[in-house]
PDB file of C-alpha atoms in Angstrom:
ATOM      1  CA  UNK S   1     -34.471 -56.695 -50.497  1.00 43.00           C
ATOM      2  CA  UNK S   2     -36.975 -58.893 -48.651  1.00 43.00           C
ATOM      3  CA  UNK S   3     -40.518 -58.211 -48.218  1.00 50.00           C
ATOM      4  CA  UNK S   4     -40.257 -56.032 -45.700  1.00 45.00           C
ATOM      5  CA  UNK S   5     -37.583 -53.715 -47.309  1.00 48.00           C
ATOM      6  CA  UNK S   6     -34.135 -53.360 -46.086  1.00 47.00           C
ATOM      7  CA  UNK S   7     -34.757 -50.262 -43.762  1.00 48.00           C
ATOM      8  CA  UNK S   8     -37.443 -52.239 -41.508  1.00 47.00           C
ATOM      9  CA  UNK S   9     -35.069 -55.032 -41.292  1.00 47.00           C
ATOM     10  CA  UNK S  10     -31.985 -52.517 -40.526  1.00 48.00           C
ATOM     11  CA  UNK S  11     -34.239 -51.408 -36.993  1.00 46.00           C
ATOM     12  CA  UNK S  12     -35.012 -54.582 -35.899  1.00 52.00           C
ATOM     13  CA  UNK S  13     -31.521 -55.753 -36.197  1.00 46.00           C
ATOM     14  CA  UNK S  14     -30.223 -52.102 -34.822  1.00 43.00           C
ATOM     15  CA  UNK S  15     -32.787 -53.100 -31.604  1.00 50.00           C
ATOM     16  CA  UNK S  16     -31.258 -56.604 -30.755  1.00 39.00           C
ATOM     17  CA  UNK S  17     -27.893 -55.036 -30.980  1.00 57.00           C
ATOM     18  CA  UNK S  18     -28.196 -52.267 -28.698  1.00 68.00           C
ATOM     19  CA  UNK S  19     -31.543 -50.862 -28.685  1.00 81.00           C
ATOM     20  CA  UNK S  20     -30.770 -47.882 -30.058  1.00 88.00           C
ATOM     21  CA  UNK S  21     -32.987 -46.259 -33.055  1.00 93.00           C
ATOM     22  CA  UNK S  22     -31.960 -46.384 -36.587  1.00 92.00           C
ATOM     23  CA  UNK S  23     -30.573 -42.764 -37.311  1.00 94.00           C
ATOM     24  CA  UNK S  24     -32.075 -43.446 -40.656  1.00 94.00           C
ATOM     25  CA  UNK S  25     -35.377 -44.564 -39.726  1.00 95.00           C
ATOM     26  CA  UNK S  26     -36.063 -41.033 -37.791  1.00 96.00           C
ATOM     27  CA  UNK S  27     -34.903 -39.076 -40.965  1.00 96.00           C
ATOM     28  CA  UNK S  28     -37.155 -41.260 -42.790  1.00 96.00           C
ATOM     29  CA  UNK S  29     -40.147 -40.106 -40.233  1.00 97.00           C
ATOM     30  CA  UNK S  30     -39.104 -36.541 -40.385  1.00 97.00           C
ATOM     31  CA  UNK S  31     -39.811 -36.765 -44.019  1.00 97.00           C
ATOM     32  CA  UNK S  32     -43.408 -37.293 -43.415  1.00 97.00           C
ATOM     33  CA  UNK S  33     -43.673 -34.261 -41.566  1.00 96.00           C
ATOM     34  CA  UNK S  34     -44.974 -31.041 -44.293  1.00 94.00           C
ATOM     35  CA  UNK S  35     -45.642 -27.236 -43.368  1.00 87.00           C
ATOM     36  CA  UNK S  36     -49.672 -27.133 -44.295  1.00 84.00           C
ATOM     37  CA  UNK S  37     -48.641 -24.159 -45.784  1.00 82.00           C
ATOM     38  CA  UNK S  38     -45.946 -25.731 -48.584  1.00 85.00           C
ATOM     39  CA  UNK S  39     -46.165 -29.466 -49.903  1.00 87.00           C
ATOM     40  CA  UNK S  40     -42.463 -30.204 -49.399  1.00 92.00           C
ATOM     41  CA  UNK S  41     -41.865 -32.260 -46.240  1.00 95.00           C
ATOM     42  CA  UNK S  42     -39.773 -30.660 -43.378  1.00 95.00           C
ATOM     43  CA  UNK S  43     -36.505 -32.351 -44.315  1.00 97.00           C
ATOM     44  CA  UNK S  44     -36.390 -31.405 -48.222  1.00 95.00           C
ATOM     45  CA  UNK S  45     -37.311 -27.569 -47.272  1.00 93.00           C
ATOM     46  CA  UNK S  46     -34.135 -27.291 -45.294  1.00 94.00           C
ATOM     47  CA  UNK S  47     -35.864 -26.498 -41.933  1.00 94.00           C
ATOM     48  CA  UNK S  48     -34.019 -29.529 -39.924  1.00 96.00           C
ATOM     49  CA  UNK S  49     -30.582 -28.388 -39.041  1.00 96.00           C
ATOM     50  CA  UNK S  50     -29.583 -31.599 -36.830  1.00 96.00           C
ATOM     51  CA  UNK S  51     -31.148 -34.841 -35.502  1.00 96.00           C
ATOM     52  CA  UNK S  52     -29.179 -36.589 -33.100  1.00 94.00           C
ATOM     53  CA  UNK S  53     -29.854 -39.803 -30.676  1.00 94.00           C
ATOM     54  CA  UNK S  54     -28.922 -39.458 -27.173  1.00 94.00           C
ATOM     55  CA  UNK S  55     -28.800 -42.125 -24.468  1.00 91.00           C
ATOM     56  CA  UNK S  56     -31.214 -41.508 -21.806  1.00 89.00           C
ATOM     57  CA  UNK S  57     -32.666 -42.565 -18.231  1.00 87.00           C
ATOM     58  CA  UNK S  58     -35.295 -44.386 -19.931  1.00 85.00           C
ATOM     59  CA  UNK S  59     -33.837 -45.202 -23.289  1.00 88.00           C
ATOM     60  CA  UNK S  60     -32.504 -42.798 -26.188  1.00 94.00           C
ATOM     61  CA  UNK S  61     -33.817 -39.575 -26.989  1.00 96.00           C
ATOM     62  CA  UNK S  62     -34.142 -37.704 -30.133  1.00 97.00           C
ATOM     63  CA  UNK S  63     -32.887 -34.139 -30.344  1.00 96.00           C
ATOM     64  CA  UNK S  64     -33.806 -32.083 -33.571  1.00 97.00           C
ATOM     65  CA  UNK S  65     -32.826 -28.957 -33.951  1.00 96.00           C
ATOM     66  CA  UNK S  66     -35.108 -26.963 -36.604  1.00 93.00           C
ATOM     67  CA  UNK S  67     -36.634 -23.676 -37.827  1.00 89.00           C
ATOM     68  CA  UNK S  68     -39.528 -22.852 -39.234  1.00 81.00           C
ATOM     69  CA  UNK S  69     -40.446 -20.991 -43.284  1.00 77.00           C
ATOM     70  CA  UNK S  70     -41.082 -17.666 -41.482  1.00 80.00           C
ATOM     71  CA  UNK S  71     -40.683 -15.789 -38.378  1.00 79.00           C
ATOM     72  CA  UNK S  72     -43.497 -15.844 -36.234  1.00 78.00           C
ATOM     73  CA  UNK S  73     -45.425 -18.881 -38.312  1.00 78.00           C
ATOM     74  CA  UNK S  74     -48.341 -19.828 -36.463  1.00 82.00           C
ATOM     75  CA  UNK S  75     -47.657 -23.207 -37.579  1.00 85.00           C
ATOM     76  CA  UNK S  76     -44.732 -23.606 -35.757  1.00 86.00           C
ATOM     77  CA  UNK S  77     -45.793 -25.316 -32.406  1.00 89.00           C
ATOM     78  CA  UNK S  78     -47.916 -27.815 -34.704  1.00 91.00           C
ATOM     79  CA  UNK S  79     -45.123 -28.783 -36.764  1.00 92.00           C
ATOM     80  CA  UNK S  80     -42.972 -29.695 -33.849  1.00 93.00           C
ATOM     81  CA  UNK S  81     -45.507 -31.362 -32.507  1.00 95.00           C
ATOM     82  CA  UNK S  82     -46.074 -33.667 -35.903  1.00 96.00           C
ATOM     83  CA  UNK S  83     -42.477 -34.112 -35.999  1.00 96.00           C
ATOM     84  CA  UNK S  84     -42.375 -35.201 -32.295  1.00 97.00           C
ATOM     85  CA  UNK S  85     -45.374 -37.510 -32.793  1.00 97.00           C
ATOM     86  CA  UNK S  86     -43.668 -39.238 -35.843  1.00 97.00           C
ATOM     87  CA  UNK S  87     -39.891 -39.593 -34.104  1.00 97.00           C
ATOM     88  CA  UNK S  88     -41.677 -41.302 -31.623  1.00 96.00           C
ATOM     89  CA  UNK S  89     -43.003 -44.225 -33.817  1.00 96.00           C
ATOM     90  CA  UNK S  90     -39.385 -45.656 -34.251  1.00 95.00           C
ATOM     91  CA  UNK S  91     -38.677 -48.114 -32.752  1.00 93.00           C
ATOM     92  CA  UNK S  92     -36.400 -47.394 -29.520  1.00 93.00           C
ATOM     93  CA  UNK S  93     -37.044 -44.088 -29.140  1.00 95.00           C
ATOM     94  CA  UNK S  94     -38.108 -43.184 -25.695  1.00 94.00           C
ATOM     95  CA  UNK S  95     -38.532 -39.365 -26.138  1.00 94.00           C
ATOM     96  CA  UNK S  96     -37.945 -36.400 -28.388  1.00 96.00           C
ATOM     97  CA  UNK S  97     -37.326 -32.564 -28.159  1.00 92.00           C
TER      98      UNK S  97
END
């Protein structure tokens, strides 16, 4: 491992390729995403179904699929958003939904 730990060094090399994101690296973002309610990321409580990267118009998307702890969690439209907000730092990705 170098300094800047194998998964940074997996993007960059992902982005010269082809540009797409590192699957890996958005999983690793959608782990830093809690319910306010519950200190267990999003990921780890079971509330992400499916993540996938889609080629776009204007790059690659990322589609998650998720629920949330409870119906009708007033939460809900924050943690997307949080999730959204995070996918978005990684490196190739040009939007998320």
């Amino acid at each position: 491992m170098n300094r800047y730990g194998a998964r940074y060094v997996r993007v960059l090399i992902g982005q010269i390729l082809d540009g797409a994101p590192d699957p890996q690296a958005v999983w690793d973002q959608l782990r830093l995403v809690f319910d306010p309610e519950i200190p267990v990321n999003i990921v780890d409580l079971g509330l992400v179904y499916s993540m996938d990267v889609v080629k776009a118009d204007n790059g690659h998307k990322v589609n998650v699929a998720m629920t949330l702890t409870a119906p009708g969690c007033g939460m809900g439209p924050a943690i997307a958003e949080d999730a959204k907000s995070k996918i978005l730092l990684v490196p190739g990705v040009a939007d998320a939904d």
